[in-house]
């Protein structure tokens, strides 16, 4: 049977070949940390619209280990129900997982986390990424916050069994964790709609925040922000097409089923297919940050959770008609932003950057004086 150690080496080789693991110190962490020790004996895998539990004893040891050490995200909790407790497939949204190893490593490399750094991780999850940090930085320099009490307890057991004792905190990581401040770096393994001010306050000058910025259209952008002496954090998006689940307090609120209102109608200048593009959707989300995207079959609908406003498109023979209703003209907002993006040559996310002060957070196109959009606060 192939051993866990050789599968870890294979995983490190694969990540290195893909250019996602360049630093030998992180390579040694991938080779050392046993991912199988951070997963219970069951994980979820996608099956159509459901999540199907896959059990270690059903799969057999070698196949289980091969699965665990593949560069794949393994979902461990769906809408608060753990894979271990599931008696069959479940519908719903993942609420915890063991992140794609290449993304765990990409985050620490992008964050430029180095020996001697003290790091605050948001989203302990299974504890795998926490163990990767501990291996390089030492347990005393790693603080990790998990929102879900049960997950935090399981991660603590797994970390201790693997010989690690970082500072583990149960609570809302959007408040940071004052005890370890000032941190050299904050790394979030859940996405945020906006940077929590506490992350800035608990960071040393020159420190960094590495996170994905997401929102209610589930568009995502990976970024490293560096904090200057004036207390302003800024950076450019990395351009990776990766995403994390939203931090629980930033999750989309429940909303009624979409039901189209006729509203006022006009022809669109921009095709709704632009929202199929990674950056196009990101631009749309910047322009209408409290709207959700619904795919209607032959078009799209935007539904604003805050005001009930809606906009929906339908094909009209040789183009698209949009219908808008409610206090916000959602499609006007989105269309204006898409035009601005197209006039700039439809660049990818690396042309976008972000500036965060205590009062204001903006994503800009080109440079900070270019077109910009405010993030919700
Ligand atoms: C993708 S998983 C983390 C994966 C983890 N890094 C690993 O390697 O196993 C995201 C985690 O963030 C947690 N989370 C969500 N919102 C949070 C918050 N506000 N504070 C702390 N943890 C949060 C979720 O409960 C979930 O366990």
Coordinates of N, CA and C in Angstrom, one line a residue, residues 192-326:
X192 N -14.5 37.4 2.7 CA -15.3 38.5 3.4 C -15.8 39.5 2.3
X193 N -16.9 40.2 2.6 CA -17.4 41.2 1.7 C -16.7 42.5 1.9
X194 N -16.1 42.7 3.0 CA -15.4 43.9 3.3 C -14.4 43.6 4.4
X195 N -13.3 44.3 4.5 CA -12.2 44.0 5.5 C -12.7 44.5 6.9
X196 N -12.7 43.6 7.9 CA -13.1 44.0 9.2 C -12.1 44.9 9.8
X197 N -12.5 46.1 10.4 CA -11.5 47.1 10.9 C -10.6 46.5 11.9
X198 N -11.1 45.5 12.7 CA -10.2 44.9 13.8 C -8.9 44.3 13.1
X199 N -9.0 43.8 11.9 CA -7.8 43.2 11.3 C -6.8 44.3 11.1
X200 N -7.2 45.5 10.7 CA -6.3 46.6 10.6 C -5.7 47.0 11.9
X201 N -6.5 47.1 12.9 CA -6.1 47.6 14.2 C -5.1 46.6 14.9
X202 N -5.2 45.3 14.5 CA -4.4 44.3 15.2 C -3.2 43.9 14.4
X203 N -2.9 44.7 13.4 CA -1.7 44.4 12.5 C -0.6 45.4 12.7
X204 N 0.6 44.9 12.7 CA 1.7 45.9 12.8 C 1.9 46.7 11.5
X205 N 2.5 47.9 11.6 CA 2.8 48.6 10.4 C 3.6 47.7 9.5
X206 N 3.3 47.7 8.2 CA 4.0 46.9 7.3 C 3.4 45.4 7.2
X207 N 2.5 45.1 8.1 CA 1.9 43.8 8.1 C 1.0 43.6 7.0
X208 N 0.5 42.4 6.8 CA -0.3 42.1 5.6 C -1.6 41.3 5.9
X209 N -2.6 41.5 5.1 CA -3.9 40.8 5.1 C -4.0 40.0 3.8
X210 N -4.1 38.7 3.9 CA -4.3 37.9 2.7 C -5.7 37.2 2.8
X211 N -6.5 37.6 1.8 CA -7.9 37.1 1.9 C -8.6 37.1 0.5
X212 N -9.7 36.5 0.5 CA -10.6 36.6 -0.7 C -11.7 37.6 -0.4
X213 N -11.9 38.5 -1.4 CA -13.0 39.4 -1.3 C -14.2 38.8 -2.1
X214 N -15.3 38.6 -1.4 CA -16.4 38.0 -2.2 C -17.7 38.8 -1.9
X215 N -18.8 38.3 -2.2 CA -20.0 39.0 -2.0 C -21.2 38.1 -2.3
X216 N -22.4 38.7 -2.5 CA -23.6 38.0 -2.6 C -23.9 37.4 -4.0
X217 N -23.1 37.9 -5.0 CA -23.1 37.2 -6.3 C -22.1 36.1 -6.3
X218 N -21.4 35.9 -5.2 CA -20.4 34.8 -5.1 C -19.2 35.0 -6.1
X219 N -19.0 36.2 -6.5 CA -17.8 36.5 -7.3 C -16.6 36.7 -6.3
X220 N -15.4 36.4 -6.7 CA -14.3 36.3 -5.7 C -13.1 36.9 -6.3
X221 N -12.3 37.5 -5.4 CA -10.9 38.0 -5.8 C -9.9 37.8 -4.7
X222 N -8.8 37.2 -5.0 CA -7.8 37.0 -4.0 C -6.8 38.2 -3.9
X223 N -6.5 38.6 -2.7 CA -5.7 39.8 -2.6 C -4.8 39.8 -1.4
X224 N -3.6 40.4 -1.5 CA -2.8 40.7 -0.3 C -2.7 42.2 -0.2
X225 N -3.1 42.7 1.0 CA -3.1 44.1 1.4 C -1.9 44.3 2.3
X226 N -1.2 45.4 2.1 CA -0.1 45.7 3.1 C -0.5 47.0 3.8
X227 N -0.2 47.0 5.1 CA -0.6 48.2 5.9 C 0.6 49.2 6.0
X228 N 0.3 50.5 5.7 CA 1.4 51.4 5.8 C 1.3 52.2 7.2
X229 N 2.3 53.1 7.4 CA 2.3 53.8 8.8 C 1.1 54.7 9.0
X230 N 0.4 55.1 7.9 CA -0.8 55.9 8.1 C -2.0 55.1 8.4
X231 N -1.9 53.8 8.5 CA -3.0 53.0 8.8 C -3.9 52.6 7.6
X232 N -3.3 52.8 6.4 CA -4.0 52.5 5.2 C -3.5 51.2 4.6
X233 N -4.4 50.3 4.3 CA -4.0 49.0 3.7 C -4.3 49.0 2.2
X234 N -3.4 48.6 1.4 CA -3.7 48.5 -0.1 C -2.9 47.4 -0.8
X235 N -3.4 47.1 -1.9 CA -2.8 46.1 -2.7 C -3.6 45.8 -4.0
X236 N -3.0 45.0 -4.8 CA -3.6 44.6 -6.1 C -4.1 43.2 -6.0
X237 N -5.2 42.9 -6.8 CA -5.7 41.5 -6.8 C -4.7 40.6 -7.5
X238 N -4.7 39.3 -7.0 CA -3.7 38.4 -7.6 C -4.1 37.8 -8.9
X239 N -5.4 37.8 -9.1 CA -5.9 37.2 -10.4 C -6.2 35.8 -10.4
X240 N -6.0 35.1 -9.3 CA -6.3 33.6 -9.2 C -7.8 33.4 -9.3
X241 N -8.2 32.4 -10.0 CA -9.7 32.1 -10.0 C -10.0 31.1 -8.9
X242 N -10.0 31.6 -7.7 CA -10.2 30.8 -6.5 C -11.3 31.4 -5.6
X243 N -11.9 30.6 -4.8 CA -12.9 31.2 -3.9 C -13.0 30.4 -2.6
X244 N -13.4 31.0 -1.6 CA -13.7 30.4 -0.3 C -15.2 30.6 0.0
X245 N -15.7 29.9 1.0 CA -17.1 30.1 1.5 C -17.0 31.4 2.3
X246 N -18.2 32.2 2.2 CA -18.2 33.5 2.9 C -18.1 33.3 4.4
X247 N -17.4 34.2 5.1 CA -17.5 34.2 6.6 C -18.9 34.2 7.0
X248 N -19.2 33.5 8.1 CA -20.6 33.3 8.4 C -21.4 34.6 8.6
X249 N -20.8 35.6 9.3 CA -21.6 36.8 9.5 C -21.8 37.6 8.2
X250 N -21.0 37.3 7.1 CA -21.1 38.0 5.9 C -22.0 37.2 4.9
X251 N -22.5 36.0 5.3 CA -23.4 35.2 4.4 C -24.6 35.9 3.9
X252 N -25.1 35.4 2.8 CA -26.3 36.1 2.2 C -27.5 35.8 3.2
X253 N -28.3 36.8 3.5 CA -29.5 36.6 4.3 C -30.5 35.8 3.5
X254 N -31.5 35.2 4.2 CA -32.5 34.5 3.5 C -33.4 35.5 2.7
X255 N -33.9 35.1 1.5 CA -34.7 35.9 0.7 C -35.8 35.1 0.1
X256 N -37.0 35.8 -0.2 CA -38.0 35.0 -0.8 C -37.6 34.5 -2.2
X257 N -38.3 33.4 -2.7 CA -38.1 32.9 -4.0 C -38.2 34.0 -5.0
X258 N -37.4 34.1 -6.1 CA -37.5 35.1 -7.1 C -38.8 35.0 -7.9
X259 N -39.5 36.1 -8.0 CA -40.7 36.1 -8.8 C -40.7 37.4 -9.6
X260 N -40.6 37.2 -11.0 CA -40.3 38.4 -11.8 C -41.5 39.4 -11.8
X261 N -41.2 40.7 -11.6 CA -42.1 41.8 -11.7 C -41.9 42.5 -13.1
X262 N -42.9 42.9 -13.8 CA -42.7 43.5 -15.1 C -41.8 44.8 -15.0
X263 N -42.1 45.7 -14.1 CA -41.3 46.9 -13.9 C -41.2 47.7 -15.2
X264 N -40.1 48.5 -15.3 CA -39.9 49.2 -16.6 C -38.9 48.5 -17.4
X265 N -39.1 48.5 -18.7 CA -38.3 47.7 -19.6 C -37.5 48.6 -20.6
X266 N -36.4 48.1 -21.0 CA -35.6 48.7 -22.0 C -34.6 47.7 -22.6
X267 N -34.0 48.0 -23.8 CA -33.0 47.1 -24.3 C -31.7 47.3 -23.5
X268 N -30.9 46.2 -23.4 CA -29.6 46.3 -22.7 C -28.5 46.7 -23.7
X269 N -27.5 47.4 -23.2 CA -26.3 47.5 -24.1 C -25.3 46.4 -23.8
X270 N -25.4 45.8 -22.7 CA -24.4 44.8 -22.3 C -25.2 43.4 -22.2
X271 N -24.6 42.4 -22.8 CA -25.2 41.1 -22.7 C -25.0 40.5 -21.3
X272 N -26.1 39.8 -20.8 CA -25.9 39.2 -19.5 C -24.8 38.1 -19.4
X273 N -24.4 37.6 -20.6 CA -23.4 36.5 -20.6 C -22.1 37.1 -20.0
X274 N -21.9 38.4 -20.0 CA -20.7 39.0 -19.4 C -20.5 38.6 -18.0
X275 N -21.6 38.2 -17.3 CA -21.6 37.8 -15.9 C -21.1 36.4 -15.8
X276 N -20.9 35.7 -16.9 CA -20.3 34.4 -16.9 C -18.8 34.5 -16.8
X277 N -18.2 35.7 -17.1 CA -16.8 35.9 -17.0 C -16.4 36.1 -15.5
X278 N -15.3 35.6 -15.1 CA -14.8 35.7 -13.7 C -14.7 37.2 -13.3
X279 N -14.1 38.0 -14.1 CA -13.9 39.4 -13.8 C -15.2 40.2 -14.0
X280 N -16.0 39.8 -15.1 CA -17.2 40.5 -15.4 C -18.2 40.4 -14.2
X281 N -18.3 39.2 -13.6 CA -19.1 39.0 -12.5 C -18.6 39.8 -11.2
X282 N -17.3 39.8 -11.1 CA -16.7 40.6 -10.0 C -17.1 42.1 -10.1
X283 N -17.1 42.6 -11.4 CA -17.4 44.0 -11.6 C -18.9 44.2 -11.3
X284 N -19.7 43.3 -11.7 CA -21.2 43.4 -11.4 C -21.4 43.4 -9.9
X285 N -20.7 42.6 -9.2 CA -20.9 42.5 -7.8 C -20.5 43.8 -7.1
X286 N -19.4 44.4 -7.6 CA -18.9 45.7 -7.1 C -20.0 46.8 -7.2
X287 N -20.7 46.7 -8.4 CA -21.7 47.7 -8.7 C -23.0 47.6 -8.0
X288 N -23.3 46.3 -7.6 CA -24.6 46.1 -6.9 C -24.3 45.1 -5.7
X289 N -23.7 45.6 -4.7 CA -23.1 44.7 -3.6 C -24.1 44.1 -2.8
X290 N -25.4 44.5 -2.7 CA -26.3 43.8 -1.9 C -27.3 43.0 -2.8
X291 N -26.9 42.7 -4.0 CA -27.8 41.9 -4.9 C -27.2 40.5 -5.1
X292 N -28.2 39.6 -5.2 CA -27.8 38.2 -5.5 C -28.1 38.0 -7.0
X293 N -27.3 37.0 -7.5 CA -27.5 36.7 -8.9 C -28.3 35.4 -9.0
X294 N -29.4 35.4 -9.8 CA -30.2 34.1 -10.0 C -30.2 33.8 -11.5
X295 N -29.9 32.6 -11.8 CA -29.9 32.2 -13.2 C -31.3 31.7 -13.5
X296 N -32.0 32.3 -14.5 CA -33.4 32.0 -14.8 C -33.6 31.0 -15.9
X297 N -32.6 30.5 -16.5 CA -32.7 29.5 -17.6 C -32.4 30.2 -18.9
X298 N -33.1 31.3 -19.3 CA -32.8 32.0 -20.5 C -32.2 33.4 -20.3
X299 N -31.8 33.6 -19.1 CA -31.2 34.9 -18.7 C -30.8 34.9 -17.3
X300 N -30.7 36.2 -16.7 CA -30.3 36.2 -15.3 C -31.3 37.2 -14.6
X301 N -31.3 37.1 -13.3 CA -32.0 38.1 -12.5 C -31.1 38.6 -11.4
X302 N -31.2 39.8 -11.1 CA -30.5 40.4 -9.9 C -31.6 40.7 -8.9
X303 N -31.4 40.2 -7.7 CA -32.4 40.5 -6.6 C -31.7 41.1 -5.5
X304 N -32.1 42.4 -5.1 CA -31.4 43.1 -4.1 C -32.0 42.7 -2.7
X305 N -31.2 42.2 -1.8 CA -31.7 41.6 -0.6 C -32.1 42.8 0.3
X306 N -31.5 43.9 0.2 CA -31.8 45.0 1.1 C -33.1 45.7 0.8
X307 N -33.4 45.9 -0.5 CA -34.5 46.8 -0.9 C -35.6 46.0 -1.6
X308 N -35.3 44.8 -2.0 CA -36.3 44.0 -2.8 C -36.3 44.4 -4.3
X309 N -35.4 45.3 -4.6 CA -35.3 45.7 -6.1 C -34.9 44.5 -6.9
X310 N -35.3 44.5 -8.1 CA -34.9 43.4 -9.0 C -34.7 43.9 -10.4
X311 N -33.9 43.1 -11.2 CA -33.7 43.4 -12.6 C -33.6 42.0 -13.2
X312 N -34.2 41.8 -14.3 CA -34.1 40.5 -15.0 C -34.1 40.7 -16.5
X313 N -33.3 39.8 -17.2 CA -33.1 39.9 -18.6 C -33.9 38.8 -19.3
X314 N -34.3 39.1 -20.6 CA -34.8 38.1 -21.4 C -34.4 38.3 -22.8
X315 N -34.2 37.3 -23.6 CA -33.8 37.5 -25.0 C -34.9 38.1 -25.8
X316 N -34.6 39.0 -26.7 CA -35.7 39.6 -27.5 C -35.5 39.5 -29.0
X317 N -34.9 38.4 -29.4 CA -34.7 38.2 -30.8 C -33.3 38.4 -31.2
X318 N -32.9 39.7 -31.2 CA -31.5 40.0 -31.6 C -30.7 40.7 -30.5
X319 N -31.1 40.5 -29.3 CA -30.4 41.1 -28.1 C -31.1 40.8 -26.9
X320 N -31.1 41.7 -25.9 CA -31.7 41.4 -24.6 C -32.5 42.6 -24.2
X321 N -33.6 42.3 -23.5 CA -34.4 43.3 -22.8 C -34.2 43.1 -21.3
X322 N -34.2 44.2 -20.6 CA -34.1 44.1 -19.1 C -35.3 44.8 -18.5
X323 N -35.8 44.2 -17.5 CA -37.0 44.7 -16.7 C -36.4 45.1 -15.4
X324 N -36.7 46.3 -14.9 CA -36.2 46.7 -13.6 C -37.4 47.2 -12.7
X325 N -37.3 46.8 -11.4 CA -38.4 47.3 -10.5 C -37.8 47.5 -9.1
X326 N -38.4 48.5 -8.4 CA -37.9 48.8 -7.1 C -37.1 50.0 -7.0

